[in-house]
Short mmCIF file of C-alpha atoms in Angstrom, two decimals:
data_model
loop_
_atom_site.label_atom_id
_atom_site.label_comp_id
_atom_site.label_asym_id
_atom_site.label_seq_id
_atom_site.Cartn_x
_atom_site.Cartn_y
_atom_site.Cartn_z
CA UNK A 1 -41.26 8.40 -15.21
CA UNK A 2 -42.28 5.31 -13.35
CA UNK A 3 -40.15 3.99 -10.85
CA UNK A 4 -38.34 1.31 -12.78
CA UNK A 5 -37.15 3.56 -15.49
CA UNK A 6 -35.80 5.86 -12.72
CA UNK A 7 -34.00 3.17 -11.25
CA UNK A 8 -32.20 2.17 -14.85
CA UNK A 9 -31.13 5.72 -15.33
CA UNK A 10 -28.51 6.41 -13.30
CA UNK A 11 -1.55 18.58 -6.61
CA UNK A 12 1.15 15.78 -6.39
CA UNK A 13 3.31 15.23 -3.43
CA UNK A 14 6.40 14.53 -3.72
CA UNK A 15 8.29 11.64 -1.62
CA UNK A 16 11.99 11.13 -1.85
CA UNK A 17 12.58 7.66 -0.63
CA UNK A 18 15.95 5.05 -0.63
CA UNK A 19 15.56 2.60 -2.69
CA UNK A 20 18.74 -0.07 -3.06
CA UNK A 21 18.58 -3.08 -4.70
CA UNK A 22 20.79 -4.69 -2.49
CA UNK A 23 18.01 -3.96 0.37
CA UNK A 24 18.08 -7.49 2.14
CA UNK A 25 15.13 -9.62 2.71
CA UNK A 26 13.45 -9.99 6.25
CA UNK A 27 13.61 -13.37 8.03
CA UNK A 28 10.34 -14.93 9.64
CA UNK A 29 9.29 -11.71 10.51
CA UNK A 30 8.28 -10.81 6.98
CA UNK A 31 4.22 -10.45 7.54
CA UNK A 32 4.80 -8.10 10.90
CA UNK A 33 4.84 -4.56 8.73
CA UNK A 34 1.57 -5.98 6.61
CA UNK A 35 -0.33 -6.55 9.93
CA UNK A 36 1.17 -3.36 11.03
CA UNK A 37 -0.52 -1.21 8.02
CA UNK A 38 -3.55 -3.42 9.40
CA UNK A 39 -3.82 -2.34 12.86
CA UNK A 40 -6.19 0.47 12.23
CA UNK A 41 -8.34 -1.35 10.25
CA UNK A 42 -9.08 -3.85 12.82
CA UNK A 43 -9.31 -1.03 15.82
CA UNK A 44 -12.98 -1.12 15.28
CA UNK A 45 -13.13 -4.69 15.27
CA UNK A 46 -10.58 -5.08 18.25
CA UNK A 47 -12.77 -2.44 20.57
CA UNK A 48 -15.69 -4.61 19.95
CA UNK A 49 -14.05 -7.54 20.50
CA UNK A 50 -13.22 -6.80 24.64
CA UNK A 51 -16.10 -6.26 25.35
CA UNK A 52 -17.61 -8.04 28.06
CA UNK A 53 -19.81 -10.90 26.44
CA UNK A 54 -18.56 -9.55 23.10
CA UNK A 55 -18.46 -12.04 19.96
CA UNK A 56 -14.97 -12.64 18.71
CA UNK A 57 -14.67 -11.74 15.11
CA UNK A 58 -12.67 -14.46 13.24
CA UNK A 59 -9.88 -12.18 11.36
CA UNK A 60 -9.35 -13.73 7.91
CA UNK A 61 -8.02 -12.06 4.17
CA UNK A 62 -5.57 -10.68 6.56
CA UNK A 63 -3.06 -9.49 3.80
CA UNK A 64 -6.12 -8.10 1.87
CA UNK A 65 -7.98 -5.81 4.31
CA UNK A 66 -6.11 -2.75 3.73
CA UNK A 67 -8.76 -0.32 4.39
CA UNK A 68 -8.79 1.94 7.07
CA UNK A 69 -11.29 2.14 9.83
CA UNK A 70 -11.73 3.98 12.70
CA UNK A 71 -14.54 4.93 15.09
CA UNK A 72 -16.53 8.00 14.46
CA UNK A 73 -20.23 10.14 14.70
CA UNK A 74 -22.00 10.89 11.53
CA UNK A 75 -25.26 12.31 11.39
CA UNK A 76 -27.06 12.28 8.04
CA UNK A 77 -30.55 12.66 6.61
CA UNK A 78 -32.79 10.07 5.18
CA UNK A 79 -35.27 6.96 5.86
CA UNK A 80 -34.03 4.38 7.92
CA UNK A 81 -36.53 1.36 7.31
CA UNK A 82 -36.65 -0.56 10.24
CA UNK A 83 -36.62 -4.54 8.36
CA UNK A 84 -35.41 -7.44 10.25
CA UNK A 85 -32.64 -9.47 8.36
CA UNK A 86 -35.28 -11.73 6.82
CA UNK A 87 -37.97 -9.18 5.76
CA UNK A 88 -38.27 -9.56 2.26
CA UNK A 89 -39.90 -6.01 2.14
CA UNK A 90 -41.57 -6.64 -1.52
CA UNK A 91 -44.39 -4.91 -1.28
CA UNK A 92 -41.87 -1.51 0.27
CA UNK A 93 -42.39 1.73 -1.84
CA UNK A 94 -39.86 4.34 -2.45
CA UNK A 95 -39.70 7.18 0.81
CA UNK A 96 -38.45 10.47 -0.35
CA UNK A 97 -36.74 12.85 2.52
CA UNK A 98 -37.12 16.73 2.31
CA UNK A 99 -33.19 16.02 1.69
CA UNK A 100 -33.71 14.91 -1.64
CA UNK A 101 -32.58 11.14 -0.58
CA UNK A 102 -35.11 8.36 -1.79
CA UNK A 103 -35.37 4.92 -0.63
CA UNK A 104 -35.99 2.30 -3.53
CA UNK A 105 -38.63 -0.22 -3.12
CA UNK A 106 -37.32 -4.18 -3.56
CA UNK A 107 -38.15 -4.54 -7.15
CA UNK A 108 -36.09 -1.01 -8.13
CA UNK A 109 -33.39 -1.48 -6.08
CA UNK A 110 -33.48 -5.25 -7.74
CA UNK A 111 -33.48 -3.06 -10.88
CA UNK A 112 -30.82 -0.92 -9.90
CA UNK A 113 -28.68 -3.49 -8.94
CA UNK A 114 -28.67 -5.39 -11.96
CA UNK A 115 -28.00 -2.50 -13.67
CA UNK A 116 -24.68 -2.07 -11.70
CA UNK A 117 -23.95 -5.68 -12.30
CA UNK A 118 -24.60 -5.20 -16.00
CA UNK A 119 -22.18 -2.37 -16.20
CA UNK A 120 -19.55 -3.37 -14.46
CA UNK A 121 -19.57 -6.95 -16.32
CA UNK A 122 -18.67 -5.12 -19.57
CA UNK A 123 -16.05 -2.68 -18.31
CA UNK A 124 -13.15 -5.26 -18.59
CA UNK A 125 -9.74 -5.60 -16.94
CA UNK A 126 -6.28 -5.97 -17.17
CA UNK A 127 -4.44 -7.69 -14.11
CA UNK A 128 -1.18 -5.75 -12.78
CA UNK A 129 2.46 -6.93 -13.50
CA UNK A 130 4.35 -8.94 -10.11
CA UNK A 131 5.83 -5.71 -9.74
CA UNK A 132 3.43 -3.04 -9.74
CA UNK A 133 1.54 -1.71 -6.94
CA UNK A 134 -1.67 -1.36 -5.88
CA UNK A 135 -2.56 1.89 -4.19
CA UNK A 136 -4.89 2.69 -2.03
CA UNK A 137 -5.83 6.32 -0.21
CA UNK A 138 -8.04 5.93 2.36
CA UNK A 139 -10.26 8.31 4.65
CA UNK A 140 -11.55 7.17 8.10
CA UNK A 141 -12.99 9.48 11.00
CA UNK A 142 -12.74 9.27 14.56
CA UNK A 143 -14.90 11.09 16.45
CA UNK A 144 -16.13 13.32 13.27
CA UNK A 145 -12.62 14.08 12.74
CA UNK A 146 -11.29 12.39 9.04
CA UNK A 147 -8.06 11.35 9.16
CA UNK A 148 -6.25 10.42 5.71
CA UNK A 149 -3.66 7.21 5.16
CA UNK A 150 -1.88 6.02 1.97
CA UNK A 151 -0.97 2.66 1.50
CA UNK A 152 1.03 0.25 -1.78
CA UNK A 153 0.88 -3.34 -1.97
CA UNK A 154 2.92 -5.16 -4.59
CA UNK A 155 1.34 -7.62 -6.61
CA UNK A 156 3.22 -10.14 -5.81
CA UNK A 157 2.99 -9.95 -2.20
CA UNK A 158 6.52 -9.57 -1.85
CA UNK A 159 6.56 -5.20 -0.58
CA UNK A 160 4.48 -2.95 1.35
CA UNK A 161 4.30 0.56 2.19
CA UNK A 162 2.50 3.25 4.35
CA UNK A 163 2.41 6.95 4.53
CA UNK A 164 2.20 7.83 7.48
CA UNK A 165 4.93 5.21 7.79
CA UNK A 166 4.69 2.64 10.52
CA UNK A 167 7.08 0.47 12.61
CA UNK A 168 8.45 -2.46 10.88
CA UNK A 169 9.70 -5.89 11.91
CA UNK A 170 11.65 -4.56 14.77
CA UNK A 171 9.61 -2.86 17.37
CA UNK A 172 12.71 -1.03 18.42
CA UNK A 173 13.78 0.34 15.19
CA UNK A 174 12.45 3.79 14.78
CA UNK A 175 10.63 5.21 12.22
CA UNK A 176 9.12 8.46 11.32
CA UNK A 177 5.65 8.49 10.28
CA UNK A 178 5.95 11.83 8.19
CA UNK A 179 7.73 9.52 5.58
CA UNK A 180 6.91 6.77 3.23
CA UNK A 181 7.83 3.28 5.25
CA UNK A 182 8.63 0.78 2.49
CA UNK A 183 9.13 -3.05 3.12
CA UNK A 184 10.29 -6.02 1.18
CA UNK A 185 9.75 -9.70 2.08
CA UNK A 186 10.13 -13.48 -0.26
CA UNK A 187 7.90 -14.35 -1.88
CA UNK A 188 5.75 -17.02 -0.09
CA UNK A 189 2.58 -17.19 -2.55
CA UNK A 190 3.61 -21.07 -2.73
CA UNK A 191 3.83 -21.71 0.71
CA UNK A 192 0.87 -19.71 1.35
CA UNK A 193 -0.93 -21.84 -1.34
CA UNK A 194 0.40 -25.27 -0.14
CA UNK A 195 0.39 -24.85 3.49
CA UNK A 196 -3.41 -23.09 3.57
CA UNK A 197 -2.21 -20.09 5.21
CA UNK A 198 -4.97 -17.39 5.61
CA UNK A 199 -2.44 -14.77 4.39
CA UNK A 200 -2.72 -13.86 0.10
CA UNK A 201 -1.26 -11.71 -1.65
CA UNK A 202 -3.53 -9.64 -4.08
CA UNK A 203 -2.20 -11.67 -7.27
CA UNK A 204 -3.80 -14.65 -5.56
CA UNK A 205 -6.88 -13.26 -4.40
CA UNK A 206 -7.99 -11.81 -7.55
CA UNK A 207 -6.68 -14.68 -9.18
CA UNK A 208 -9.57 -16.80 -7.27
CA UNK A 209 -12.10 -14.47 -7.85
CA UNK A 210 -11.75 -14.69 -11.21
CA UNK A 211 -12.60 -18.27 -11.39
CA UNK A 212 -15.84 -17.49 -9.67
CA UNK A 213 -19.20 -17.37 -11.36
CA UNK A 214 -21.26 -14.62 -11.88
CA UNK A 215 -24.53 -16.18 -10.58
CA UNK A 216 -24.73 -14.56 -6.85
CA UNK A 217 -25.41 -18.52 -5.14
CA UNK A 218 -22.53 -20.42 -6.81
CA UNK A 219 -20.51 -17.31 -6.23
CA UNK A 220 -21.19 -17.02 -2.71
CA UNK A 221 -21.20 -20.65 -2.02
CA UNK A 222 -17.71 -21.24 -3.71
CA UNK A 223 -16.66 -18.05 -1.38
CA UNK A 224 -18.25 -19.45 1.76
CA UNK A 225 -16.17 -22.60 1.16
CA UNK A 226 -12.79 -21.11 -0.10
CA UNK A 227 -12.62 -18.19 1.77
CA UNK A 228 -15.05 -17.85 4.93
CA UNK A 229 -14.20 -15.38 7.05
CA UNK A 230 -15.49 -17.75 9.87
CA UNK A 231 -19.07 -18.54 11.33
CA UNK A 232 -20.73 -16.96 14.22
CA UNK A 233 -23.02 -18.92 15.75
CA UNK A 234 -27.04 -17.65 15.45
CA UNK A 235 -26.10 -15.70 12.00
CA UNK A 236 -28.57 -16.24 9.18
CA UNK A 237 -27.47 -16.74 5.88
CA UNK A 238 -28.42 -13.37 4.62
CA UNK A 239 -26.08 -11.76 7.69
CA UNK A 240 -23.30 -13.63 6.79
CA UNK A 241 -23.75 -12.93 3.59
CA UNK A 242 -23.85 -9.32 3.83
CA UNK A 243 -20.35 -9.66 6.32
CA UNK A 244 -18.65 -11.40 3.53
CA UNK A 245 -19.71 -9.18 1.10
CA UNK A 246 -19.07 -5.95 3.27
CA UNK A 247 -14.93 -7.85 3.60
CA UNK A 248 -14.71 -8.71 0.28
CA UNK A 249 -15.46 -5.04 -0.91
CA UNK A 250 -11.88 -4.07 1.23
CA UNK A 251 -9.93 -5.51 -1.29
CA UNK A 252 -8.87 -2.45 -3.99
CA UNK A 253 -9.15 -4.44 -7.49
CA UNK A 254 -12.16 -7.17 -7.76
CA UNK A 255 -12.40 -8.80 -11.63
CA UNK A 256 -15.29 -7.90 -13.22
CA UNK A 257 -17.42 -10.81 -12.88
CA UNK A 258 -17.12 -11.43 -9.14
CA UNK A 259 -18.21 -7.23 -8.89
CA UNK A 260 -21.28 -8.61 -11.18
CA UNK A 261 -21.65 -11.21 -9.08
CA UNK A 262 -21.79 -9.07 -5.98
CA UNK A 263 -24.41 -6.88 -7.03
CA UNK A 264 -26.40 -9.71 -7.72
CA UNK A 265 -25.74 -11.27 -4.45
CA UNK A 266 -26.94 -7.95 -2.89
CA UNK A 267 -30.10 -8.07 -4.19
CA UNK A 268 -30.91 -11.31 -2.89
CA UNK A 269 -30.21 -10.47 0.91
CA UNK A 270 -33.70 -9.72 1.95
CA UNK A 271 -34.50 -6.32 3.07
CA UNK A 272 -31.42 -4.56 1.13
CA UNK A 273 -32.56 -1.06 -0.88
CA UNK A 274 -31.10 0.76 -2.64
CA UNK A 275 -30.71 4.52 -2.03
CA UNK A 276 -30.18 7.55 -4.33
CA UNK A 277 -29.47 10.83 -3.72
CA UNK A 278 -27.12 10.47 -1.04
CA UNK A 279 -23.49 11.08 -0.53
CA UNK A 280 -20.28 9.14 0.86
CA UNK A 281 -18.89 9.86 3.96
CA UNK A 282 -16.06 12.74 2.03
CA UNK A 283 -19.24 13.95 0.42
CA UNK A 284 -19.01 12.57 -3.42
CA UNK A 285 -22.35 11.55 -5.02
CA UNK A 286 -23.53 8.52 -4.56
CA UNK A 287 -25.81 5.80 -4.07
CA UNK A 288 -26.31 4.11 -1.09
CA UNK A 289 -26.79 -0.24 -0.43
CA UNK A 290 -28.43 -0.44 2.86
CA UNK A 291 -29.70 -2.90 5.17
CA UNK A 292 -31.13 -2.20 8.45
CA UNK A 293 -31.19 -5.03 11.63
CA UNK A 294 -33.70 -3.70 14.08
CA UNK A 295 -32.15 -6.19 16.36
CA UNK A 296 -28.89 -6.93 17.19
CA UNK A 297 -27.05 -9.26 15.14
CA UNK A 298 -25.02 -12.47 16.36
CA UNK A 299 -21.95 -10.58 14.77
CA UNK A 300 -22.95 -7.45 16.84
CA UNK A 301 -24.66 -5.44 14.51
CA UNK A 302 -27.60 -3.15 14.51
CA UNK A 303 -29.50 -0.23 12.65
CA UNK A 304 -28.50 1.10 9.25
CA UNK A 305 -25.41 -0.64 7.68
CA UNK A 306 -24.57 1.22 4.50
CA UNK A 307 -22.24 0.50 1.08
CA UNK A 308 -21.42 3.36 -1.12
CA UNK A 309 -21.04 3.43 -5.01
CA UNK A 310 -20.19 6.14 -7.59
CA UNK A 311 -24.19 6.31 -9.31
CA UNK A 312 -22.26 6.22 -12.85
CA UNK A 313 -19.45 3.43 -13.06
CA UNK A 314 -20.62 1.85 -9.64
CA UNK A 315 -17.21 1.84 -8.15
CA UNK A 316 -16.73 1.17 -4.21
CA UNK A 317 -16.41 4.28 -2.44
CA UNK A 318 -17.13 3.58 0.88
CA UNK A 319 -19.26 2.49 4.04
CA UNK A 320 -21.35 3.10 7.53
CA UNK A 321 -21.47 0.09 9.67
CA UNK A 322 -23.27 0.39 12.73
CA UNK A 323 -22.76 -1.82 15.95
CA UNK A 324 -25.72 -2.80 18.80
CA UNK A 325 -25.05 -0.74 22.53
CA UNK A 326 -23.36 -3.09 25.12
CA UNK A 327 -24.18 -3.77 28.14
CA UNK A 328 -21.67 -4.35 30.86
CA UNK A 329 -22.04 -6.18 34.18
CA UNK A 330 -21.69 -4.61 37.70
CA UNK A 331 -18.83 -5.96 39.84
CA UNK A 332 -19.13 -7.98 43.37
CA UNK A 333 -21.00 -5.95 46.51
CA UNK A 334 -19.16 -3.25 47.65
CA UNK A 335 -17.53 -2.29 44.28
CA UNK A 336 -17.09 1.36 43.41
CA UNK A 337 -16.02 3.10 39.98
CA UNK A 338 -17.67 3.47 36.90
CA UNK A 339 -18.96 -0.10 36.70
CA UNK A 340 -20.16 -0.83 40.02
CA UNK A 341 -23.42 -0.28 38.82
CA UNK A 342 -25.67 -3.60 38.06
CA UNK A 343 -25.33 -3.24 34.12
CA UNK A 344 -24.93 -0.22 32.12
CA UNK A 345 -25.77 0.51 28.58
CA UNK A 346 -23.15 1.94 26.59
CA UNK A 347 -23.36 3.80 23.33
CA UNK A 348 -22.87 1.58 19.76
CA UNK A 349 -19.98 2.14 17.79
CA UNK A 350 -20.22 3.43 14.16
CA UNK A 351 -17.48 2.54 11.65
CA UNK A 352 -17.00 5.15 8.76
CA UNK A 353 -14.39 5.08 5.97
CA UNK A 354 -14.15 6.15 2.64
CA UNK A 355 -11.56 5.10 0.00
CA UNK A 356 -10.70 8.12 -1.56
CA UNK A 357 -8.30 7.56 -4.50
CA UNK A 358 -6.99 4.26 -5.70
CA UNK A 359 -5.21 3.13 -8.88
CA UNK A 360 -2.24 0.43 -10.02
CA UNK A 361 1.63 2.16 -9.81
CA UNK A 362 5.16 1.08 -10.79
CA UNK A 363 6.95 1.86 -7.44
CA UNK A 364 5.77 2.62 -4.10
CA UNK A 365 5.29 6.75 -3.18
CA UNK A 366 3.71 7.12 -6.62
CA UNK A 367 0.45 8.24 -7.11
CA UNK A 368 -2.19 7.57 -9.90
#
């Protein structure tokens, strides 16, 4: 079978909770528990962001980014080609590890990815009610170590909730994070809408997308504009583009034809392969999107970056991101500690989550 043809052939736990429904609204605190559920997914991004000389990352689809993310060491097996972010690659064959993992050349992972556009196009869906939930479990690791979190947004944007629970409004009202922390707020879509807040519910969101065209360069354009998650100065299109895909995959439903589209878009960010035979980061089969910046990126990337997909209904399972070593400078003569040195080269940060379970729900606590 020539290459091609390969590539086209691809216990419940229980949570007793109060709910009133006299429970009254929050005042202008309403968004504090969303950013709360938030603050681990942006501990990556925050620990880059002190860094001395570090680029700020612009923090946008704040409402949307529920995935966790931690810091963590993988080690796995495979080819890591070494492209720029402009090497088109064409003429790249597939590289096989002893593993069993296998590196697409640009025309099959073009293939492949057209396939995954194709199927996803067809497999339709049905938008949840205002009230209904979206869940989300997801798996992160820090240090090797996984670590596990639950989280429910209502459609509407008008509840949250987190298990482990987390602090709400008040940061002296205590909580305990062994049970489910639920939170209701108005409902601001309008406001949101008419005052061009950053902050969207899901409704909205998907909403948007779903106005989008399938072709990748009208989709990403008509992202770009709408929704840019900020420029960083020195980024190529094709970075950006991969950064903006890479956010956009965070967000738990995505209509079928902006998932079509982003396929498609992946396949024209020169030097992205596909790879088979690998697994996510909780080890489910997959196949692997990769790009690989030999040099550091303007957003402060480098090496392998990495999407994960189930190989049969190309759902989002997961990611690697990779981030470029740091150097810090020395302090004035006569300094002593640590950093008294010069500059010193510290190791880069690697970013691995998994979404492990996800699904639409009636109430918060329930599980697909």
């Amino acid at each position: 079978m020539n290459e091609s043809a390969d590539a086209r052939d691809l216990g419940a736990v229980r949570v007793d909770i109060p709910l009133r429904a006299d429970v009254p609204l929050p005042d202008s605190g309403r968004l504090a528990p969303q950013r709360a559920l938030l603050t681990e997914a942006f501990r990556q991004e925050a620990a880059v962001a002190e860094r001395p000389g570090a680029v700020a990352l612009p923090r946008r689809r704040v409402v949307l980014m529920t995935a966790a993310a931690a810091t963590g060491l993988v080690v796995t097996g495979g080819v890591v080609a070494a492209l720029s972010a402009d090497d088109p690659g064409a003429a790249a064959p597939t590289a096989t590890t002893p593993s069993g993992r296998r590196l697409l050349s640009a025309q099959a992972s073009a293939d492949t990815l057209e396939l995954a556009a194709a199927t996803v196009a067809r497999s339709g869906a049905t938008e949840p009610r205002p009230k209904q939930w979206v869940y989300e479990k997801s798996t992160s690791f820090d240090h090797g170590t996984p670590r596990s979190a639950e989280q429910w947004t209502r459609w509407d944007g008008t509840g949250a909730a987190s298990l482990p629970g987390a602090p709400g409004p008040d940061p002296t009202s205590s909580f305990d994070p062994d049970k489910l922390s639920v939170w209701y707020f108005p409902n601001e879509e309008e406001k949101w809408k008419k005052e061009g807040y950053d902050d969207r519910s899901q409704r909205q969101f998907y909403r948007f997308l779903a106005t989008l065209p399938s072709d990748p360069d009208r989709m990403m354009a008509a992202i770009r504009k709408a929704h840019a998650i900020g420029d960083i100065k020195g980024e190529t299109r094709a970075q950006r583009d991969w950064r903006e895909i890479d956010v956009l995959y965070r967000s738990v439903l995505i209509p079928p034809n902006a998932q079509a589209g982003l396929f498609r878009a992946l396949a024209k960010i020169p030097g992205a392969r596909v790879e088979k035979g690998v697994e996510d980061p909780i080890g489910r089969a997959a196949i692997g999107v990769t790009v690989t910046y030999a040099e550091a990126t303007p957003s402060g990337w480098q090496g392998k970056q990495e999407l994960f997909f189930d190989p049969r209904t190309y759902a989002y399972l997961g990611e690697v991101r990779h981030t470029a070593p740091f150097r810090i400078s020395g302090r004035s003569k006569g300094a002593k500690g640590p950093y008294a040195t010069p500059s010193a080269e510290l190791d880069a940060d690697v970013m691995i989550t998994a979404r492990a379970a996800w699904g639409v729900v009636d109430r918060p606590g329930q599980r697909p």
